[in-house]
CSV table of C-alpha atoms in Angstrom, one decimal:
chain,number,residue,atom,x,y,z
R,1,MET,CA,60.5,89.3,101.5
R,2,PHE,CA,64.1,90.4,101.8
R,3,ARG,CA,66.7,88.5,103.7
R,4,HIS,CA,69.7,89.9,105.5
R,5,ALA,CA,72.4,90.7,103.0
R,6,GLY,CA,74.6,88.0,104.5
R,7,SER,CA,71.9,85.5,103.6
R,8,ILE,CA,71.7,87.0,100.1
R,9,ALA,CA,75.5,86.7,99.7
R,10,ALA,CA,75.3,83.1,101.0
R,11,GLY,CA,72.6,82.3,98.4
R,12,LEU,CA,74.7,83.8,95.6
R,13,LEU,CA,77.7,81.9,96.8
R,14,ALA,CA,75.7,78.6,96.8
R,15,SER,CA,74.5,79.3,93.3
R,16,VAL,CA,78.0,79.8,92.0
R,17,VAL,CA,79.9,77.1,94.0
R,18,CYS,CA,80.2,74.9,90.9
R,19,VAL,CA,81.6,77.8,88.9
R,20,ALA,CA,83.9,78.9,91.6
R,21,SER,CA,85.6,75.6,91.7
R,22,GLY,CA,87.9,76.9,88.9
R,23,SER,CA,91.4,78.1,89.3
R,24,ILE,CA,90.5,81.2,91.2
R,25,VAL,CA,89.7,79.2,94.5
R,26,PRO,CA,93.1,77.4,94.8
R,27,ALA,CA,94.8,80.7,93.9
R,28,MET,CA,93.0,82.5,96.8
R,29,ALA,CA,93.7,79.6,99.2
R,30,GLN,CA,97.4,80.0,98.4
R,31,GLY,CA,97.3,83.8,98.9
R,32,LEU,CA,98.0,84.5,95.3
R,33,LEU,CA,94.8,86.5,94.8
R,34,PRO,CA,92.9,88.7,97.3
R,35,ASN,CA,90.0,87.0,98.9
R,36,PHE,CA,87.4,89.7,99.9
R,37,ALA,CA,84.9,87.1,101.0
R,38,PRO,CA,86.4,84.1,102.7
R,39,ASP,CA,82.8,83.3,103.8
R,40,ALA,CA,79.3,84.6,103.1
R,41,ASN,CA,79.2,86.6,106.3
R,42,THR,CA,82.3,88.7,105.6
R,43,GLY,CA,81.1,92.3,105.0
R,44,TRP,CA,82.7,95.6,104.7
R,45,TYR,CA,81.8,99.0,106.2
R,46,ALA,CA,83.0,102.3,104.8
R,47,TYR,CA,85.1,104.6,107.1
R,48,ASN,CA,83.3,107.7,105.9
R,49,ARG,CA,81.0,109.3,103.3
R,50,GLN,CA,83.7,111.4,101.6
R,51,PHE,CA,86.8,110.3,99.6
R,52,ILE,CA,90.1,110.6,101.4
R,53,PRO,CA,92.7,112.7,99.4
R,54,PRO,CA,95.9,111.0,98.3
R,55,ALA,CA,99.2,111.8,99.9
R,56,SER,CA,100.2,113.8,96.8
R,57,GLY,CA,98.6,114.9,93.5
R,58,PRO,CA,95.1,116.0,92.6
R,59,GLY,CA,92.4,114.8,95.0
R,60,PRO,CA,88.7,114.9,95.3
R,61,VAL,CA,86.3,117.8,96.2
R,62,ARG,CA,86.4,118.2,99.9
R,63,GLN,CA,84.3,119.7,102.7
R,64,ASP,CA,84.2,123.4,103.2
R,65,PRO,CA,86.8,123.8,106.0
R,66,THR,CA,84.7,126.5,107.7
R,67,ARG,CA,81.7,124.1,108.0
R,68,PRO,CA,82.7,120.7,109.4
R,69,TYR,CA,80.7,117.7,108.2
R,70,VAL,CA,79.0,115.6,110.9
R,71,THR,CA,77.4,112.4,109.5
R,72,ASN,CA,74.3,110.7,110.9
R,73,ASP,CA,76.7,107.8,111.8
R,74,GLU,CA,78.8,110.2,114.0
R,75,PHE,CA,75.6,111.5,115.6
R,76,ARG,CA,74.7,108.0,116.7
R,77,VAL,CA,78.0,107.7,118.5
R,78,THR,CA,78.7,111.2,119.8
R,79,GLY,CA,75.3,113.0,119.8
R,80,ARG,CA,76.7,115.9,117.7
R,81,GLN,CA,74.2,117.6,115.5
R,82,PRO,CA,74.5,116.2,111.9
R,83,THR,CA,75.3,118.6,109.1
R,84,ASP,CA,75.1,118.5,105.4
R,85,GLN,CA,78.0,118.0,103.0
R,86,LEU,CA,79.1,121.4,101.7
R,87,ALA,CA,81.7,121.5,99.0
R,88,ASP,CA,84.8,123.7,99.1
R,89,LEU,CA,84.3,125.6,95.9
R,90,ALA,CA,88.0,126.3,95.7
R,91,ALA,CA,88.6,122.8,94.6
R,92,PRO,CA,91.0,123.1,91.6
R,93,ILE,CA,89.8,120.0,89.9
R,94,LEU,CA,86.4,121.4,89.0
R,95,THR,CA,85.7,122.9,85.5
R,96,PRO,CA,83.5,126.0,85.5
R,97,TRP,CA,80.5,124.0,84.5
R,98,ALA,CA,80.9,121.5,87.3
R,99,ARG,CA,81.8,124.2,89.8
R,100,GLU,CA,78.5,126.1,89.0
R,101,ILE,CA,76.4,122.9,89.6
R,102,VAL,CA,78.1,122.3,92.9
R,103,ARG,CA,77.7,125.9,93.9
R,104,LYS,CA,74.0,125.7,93.3
R,105,ARG,CA,73.7,122.8,95.7
R,106,ASN,CA,75.8,124.6,98.2
R,107,ALA,CA,73.4,127.5,98.0
R,108,LEU,CA,70.5,125.2,98.8
R,109,VAL,CA,72.3,123.8,101.8
R,110,LEU,CA,73.2,127.3,103.1
R,111,ALA,CA,69.6,128.4,102.6
R,112,GLY,CA,68.3,125.4,104.7
R,113,LYS,CA,66.5,124.0,101.7
R,114,PRO,CA,66.4,120.3,100.6
R,115,ALA,CA,69.6,119.2,98.9
R,116,ASN,CA,69.3,115.4,99.4
R,117,PRO,CA,71.3,113.2,97.0
R,118,PRO,CA,69.3,111.1,94.4
R,119,HIS,CA,70.0,107.9,96.2
R,120,ALA,CA,68.0,109.3,99.2
R,121,SER,CA,65.0,108.9,96.9
R,122,CYS,CA,66.0,105.4,95.8
R,123,TRP,CA,67.8,106.2,92.6
R,124,PRO,CA,71.0,104.1,92.0
R,125,VAL,CA,74.1,105.7,93.3
R,126,GLY,CA,76.4,105.0,90.4
R,127,VAL,CA,80.2,104.8,90.2
R,128,PRO,CA,82.4,105.9,92.1
R,129,GLY,CA,79.7,107.0,94.5
R,130,PHE,CA,78.9,103.3,95.2
R,131,LEU,CA,82.0,103.2,97.5
R,132,LEU,CA,80.7,105.9,99.8
R,133,ARG,CA,77.5,104.1,100.7
R,134,PRO,CA,78.1,101.1,103.0
R,135,MET,CA,78.2,102.9,106.4
R,136,THR,CA,75.2,101.5,108.4
R,137,GLN,CA,75.0,98.2,106.5
R,138,ALA,CA,77.7,96.3,104.9
R,139,MET,CA,79.0,95.7,101.3
R,140,TYR,CA,79.6,92.1,100.3
R,141,PHE,CA,81.6,90.4,97.6
R,142,VAL,CA,81.1,87.2,95.6
R,143,GLN,CA,84.2,86.2,93.6
R,144,THR,CA,84.1,83.7,90.7
R,145,PRO,CA,86.4,83.0,87.8
R,146,LYS,CA,84.3,85.1,85.4
R,147,VAL,CA,82.7,87.8,87.5
R,148,VAL,CA,83.0,89.6,90.8
R,149,VAL,CA,79.7,90.7,92.3
R,150,MET,CA,79.6,93.6,94.8
R,151,ILE,CA,76.4,93.9,96.9
R,152,LEU,CA,75.3,97.0,98.9
R,153,ALA,CA,73.1,95.6,101.7
R,154,SER,CA,71.5,99.0,102.4
R,155,LYS,CA,69.4,99.1,99.3
R,156,GLN,CA,70.2,95.8,97.6
R,157,GLU,CA,72.2,97.5,94.9
R,158,ILE,CA,74.5,95.2,92.9
R,159,ARG,CA,77.5,95.8,90.7
R,160,HIS,CA,79.0,93.2,88.3
R,161,VAL,CA,82.7,93.3,87.5
R,162,TYR,CA,83.3,91.1,84.5
R,163,LEU,CA,86.8,89.6,84.4
R,164,THR,CA,87.7,90.3,80.8
R,165,ASP,CA,90.2,92.6,79.1
R,166,ARG,CA,87.9,94.8,76.9
R,167,HIS,CA,84.7,96.8,77.1
R,168,SER,CA,81.7,96.1,75.0
R,169,PRO,CA,81.4,97.9,71.6
R,170,ASN,CA,78.8,100.6,71.3
R,171,LEU,CA,78.3,100.7,75.1
R,172,LYS,CA,75.0,102.4,76.2
R,173,PRO,CA,75.0,104.3,79.5
R,174,SER,CA,73.6,102.6,82.5
R,175,TRP,CA,73.4,103.4,86.2
R,176,TYR,CA,76.7,101.5,87.1
R,177,GLY,CA,78.2,101.6,83.6
R,178,GLU,CA,80.1,98.6,82.5
R,179,SER,CA,82.8,97.3,84.8
R,180,ILE,CA,85.6,95.0,83.6
R,181,GLY,CA,88.4,93.8,85.8
R,182,HIS,CA,91.5,91.8,86.4
R,183,TYR,CA,93.8,90.8,89.2
R,184,GLU,CA,97.3,92.3,89.6
R,185,ASP,CA,99.0,90.3,92.4
R,186,ASP,CA,97.1,91.3,95.6
R,187,THR,CA,94.9,93.8,93.9
R,188,LEU,CA,91.6,93.7,92.0
R,189,VAL,CA,91.6,96.4,89.3
R,190,VAL,CA,88.2,97.5,88.0
R,191,ASP,CA,87.8,99.7,84.9
R,192,THR,CA,84.3,101.3,84.5
R,193,THR,CA,82.8,103.4,81.7
R,194,GLY,CA,79.4,104.2,80.3
R,195,ILE,CA,78.0,105.6,83.6
R,196,ASP,CA,74.6,107.4,83.5
R,197,GLU,CA,75.1,111.1,83.7
R,198,ARG,CA,72.3,111.4,86.3
R,199,THR,CA,74.5,110.0,89.0
R,200,TRP,CA,76.7,112.0,91.4
R,201,VAL,CA,80.4,111.5,91.7
R,202,ASP,CA,80.2,112.2,95.5
R,203,GLY,CA,77.9,113.6,98.2
R,204,PHE,CA,78.6,117.2,97.1
R,205,GLY,CA,76.5,116.8,94.0
R,206,THR,CA,79.6,116.8,91.8
R,207,PRO,CA,78.4,116.1,88.3
R,208,HIS,CA,80.0,114.2,85.4
R,209,THR,CA,79.6,113.8,81.7
R,210,LYS,CA,79.2,110.7,79.5
R,211,GLU,CA,83.0,110.6,79.3
R,212,LEU,CA,83.5,109.6,82.9
R,213,HIS,CA,86.1,106.9,83.3
R,214,VAL,CA,86.8,105.3,86.7
R,215,ILE,CA,89.5,102.9,87.7
R,216,GLU,CA,89.3,101.3,91.1
R,217,ARG,CA,92.0,99.3,92.8
R,218,PHE,CA,90.9,97.1,95.7
R,219,ARG,CA,93.4,95.4,98.1
R,220,LEU,CA,93.4,94.1,101.6
R,221,ILE,CA,95.7,95.8,104.2
R,222,GLU,CA,96.3,95.6,108.0
R,223,GLY,CA,96.2,91.8,108.0
R,224,GLY,CA,93.0,91.6,106.0
R,225,ASN,CA,90.9,93.6,108.5
R,226,VAL,CA,90.8,96.7,106.2
R,227,LEU,CA,89.9,96.9,102.5
R,228,GLU,CA,91.5,99.8,100.6
R,229,ALA,CA,89.9,101.2,97.4
R,230,THR,CA,92.0,103.7,95.5
R,231,VAL,CA,89.9,105.4,92.8
R,232,ARG,CA,91.2,107.3,89.7
R,233,VAL,CA,88.6,109.5,88.1
R,234,ASP,CA,88.9,111.1,84.7
R,235,ASP,CA,86.3,113.2,82.9
R,236,PRO,CA,87.6,116.2,80.8
R,237,GLY,CA,84.1,117.7,80.8
R,238,ALA,CA,83.8,117.9,84.6
R,239,PHE,CA,87.4,118.0,85.8
R,240,THR,CA,90.5,120.0,84.9
R,241,THR,CA,92.7,116.9,85.5
R,242,PRO,CA,92.3,113.3,86.5
R,243,TRP,CA,92.2,112.9,90.3
R,244,THR,CA,92.6,110.2,92.9
R,245,GLY,CA,90.5,109.4,96.0
R,246,ILE,CA,90.7,106.7,98.6
R,247,GLN,CA,88.1,104.8,100.6
R,248,LEU,CA,88.7,102.4,103.4
R,249,PHE,CA,86.4,99.7,104.7
R,250,ARG,CA,86.4,97.9,108.0
R,251,GLN,CA,85.9,94.2,108.0
R,252,TYR,CA,82.6,93.4,109.8
R,253,GLU,CA,83.9,90.9,112.4
R,254,ALA,CA,86.8,93.2,113.2
R,255,ALA,CA,84.4,96.1,113.7
R,256,VAL,CA,82.2,94.0,116.0
R,257,ARG,CA,85.2,93.1,118.2
R,258,GLN,CA,85.7,96.8,118.8
R,259,MET,CA,82.1,97.4,119.9
R,260,PRO,CA,81.0,97.7,123.6
R,261,ILE,CA,79.8,94.4,125.0
R,262,GLU,CA,76.3,95.9,125.4
R,263,ARG,CA,76.0,96.6,121.7
R,264,ILE,CA,77.3,93.1,120.8
R,265,ALA,CA,74.6,91.7,123.1
R,266,GLN,CA,72.0,93.7,121.2
R,267,LEU,CA,73.2,92.3,117.9
R,268,ALA,CA,73.2,88.8,119.2
R,269,SER,CA,69.6,89.1,120.5
R,270,ALA,CA,68.2,90.5,117.2
R,271,PRO,CA,65.4,88.2,115.9
R,272,GLU,CA,66.3,86.0,112.9
R,273,GLY,CA,64.2,85.7,109.8
R,274,PRO,CA,63.0,88.1,107.0
R,275,LEU,CA,63.6,91.8,107.5
R,276,ALA,CA,61.0,94.4,106.8
R,277,GLU,CA,61.1,95.7,103.2
R,278,LEU,CA,63.4,98.6,102.8
R,279,ILE,CA,62.2,102.0,101.6
R,280,CYS,CA,63.5,101.3,98.1
R,281,ALA,CA,62.0,97.8,97.8
R,282,GLU,CA,58.3,97.6,97.4
R,283,ASN,CA,57.4,100.6,99.6
R,284,PRO,CA,56.7,103.7,97.4
R,285,ASN,CA,56.7,106.2,100.3
R,286,SER,CA,59.5,108.8,100.5
R,287,PHE,CA,61.8,109.5,103.4
R,288,PHE,CA,61.1,113.2,102.7
R,289,PRO,CA,57.3,113.5,102.0
R,290,ASN,CA,57.5,117.3,102.3
R,291,GLN,CA,60.7,117.6,100.3
R,292,ALA,CA,59.8,115.7,97.1
R,293,VAL,CA,62.5,117.3,95.0
R,294,VAL,CA,63.4,114.0,93.4
R,295,LYS,CA,60.6,111.5,93.1
R,296,ILE,CA,61.0,107.8,94.0
R,297,PRO,CA,61.4,105.8,90.7
R,298,THR,CA,58.5,103.5,89.9
R,299,ALA,CA,58.3,100.8,87.2
R,300,VAL,CA,56.1,101.5,84.2
R,301,LYS,CA,54.8,97.9,84.5
R,302,PRO,CA,55.1,95.2,87.1
R,303,ASP,CA,57.9,92.7,86.9
R,304,PHE,CA,55.5,89.8,87.5
């Protein structure tokens, strides 16, 4: 039923080709605007599952320095035992309310109890957590004169960034909020509000309120092989001050060039055609059947 995300992106690109023939395409061709998707196969993989702190100023919640974080992705490469994300509770940006919520999740981790994020049970990941997801499968872009579409291949999650200068009046909360954007030279600037309070800001379980306001700045660096996203997060209910985090993404083809030849051969020999449905598509079974802390969402009625 579901195609590879590259095929999904290709289909979307085909569907908007007549729209994309506006002024944005010549501008990209001349290098006046960033082009995050020169073709439908250009995907982006995140460097890690935690935000990188800025060179100066308030930064994100970070891992407890006494308990290093080993991701499943690192395990696949090094064989090191994976560990859970465990927050450094000394993070100065946390309000007492937010700190207590993060502390409770820390306690679950330390007790060896389930502390899986909501997206592990197929709930939408929200913003800015969207940027921490594309590790094992890529994130894709579709850019048109009126909207930029961001696609997470891992669970077919999609964000729309509307290229306008103002938010909708009387905005109701939604999983990804409302994102509006504009270009500033080589940077796509995205402003998001109205984000559902059930989402996490990061993998530590850091909460937010309905006042969460996120500004993301996307630009290409290192000759176009790396995508940099700088995120400014503001929420007086959860944070003592606005803070900044950074995420970096490897361009898919550049990442493949760094792979061992044996791995490239494996990718090349993978069968074409439809992929098996992902756990968050039509399959209602949980990854954690004995740890059903958060149930997989189900529709009240069928879509068709």
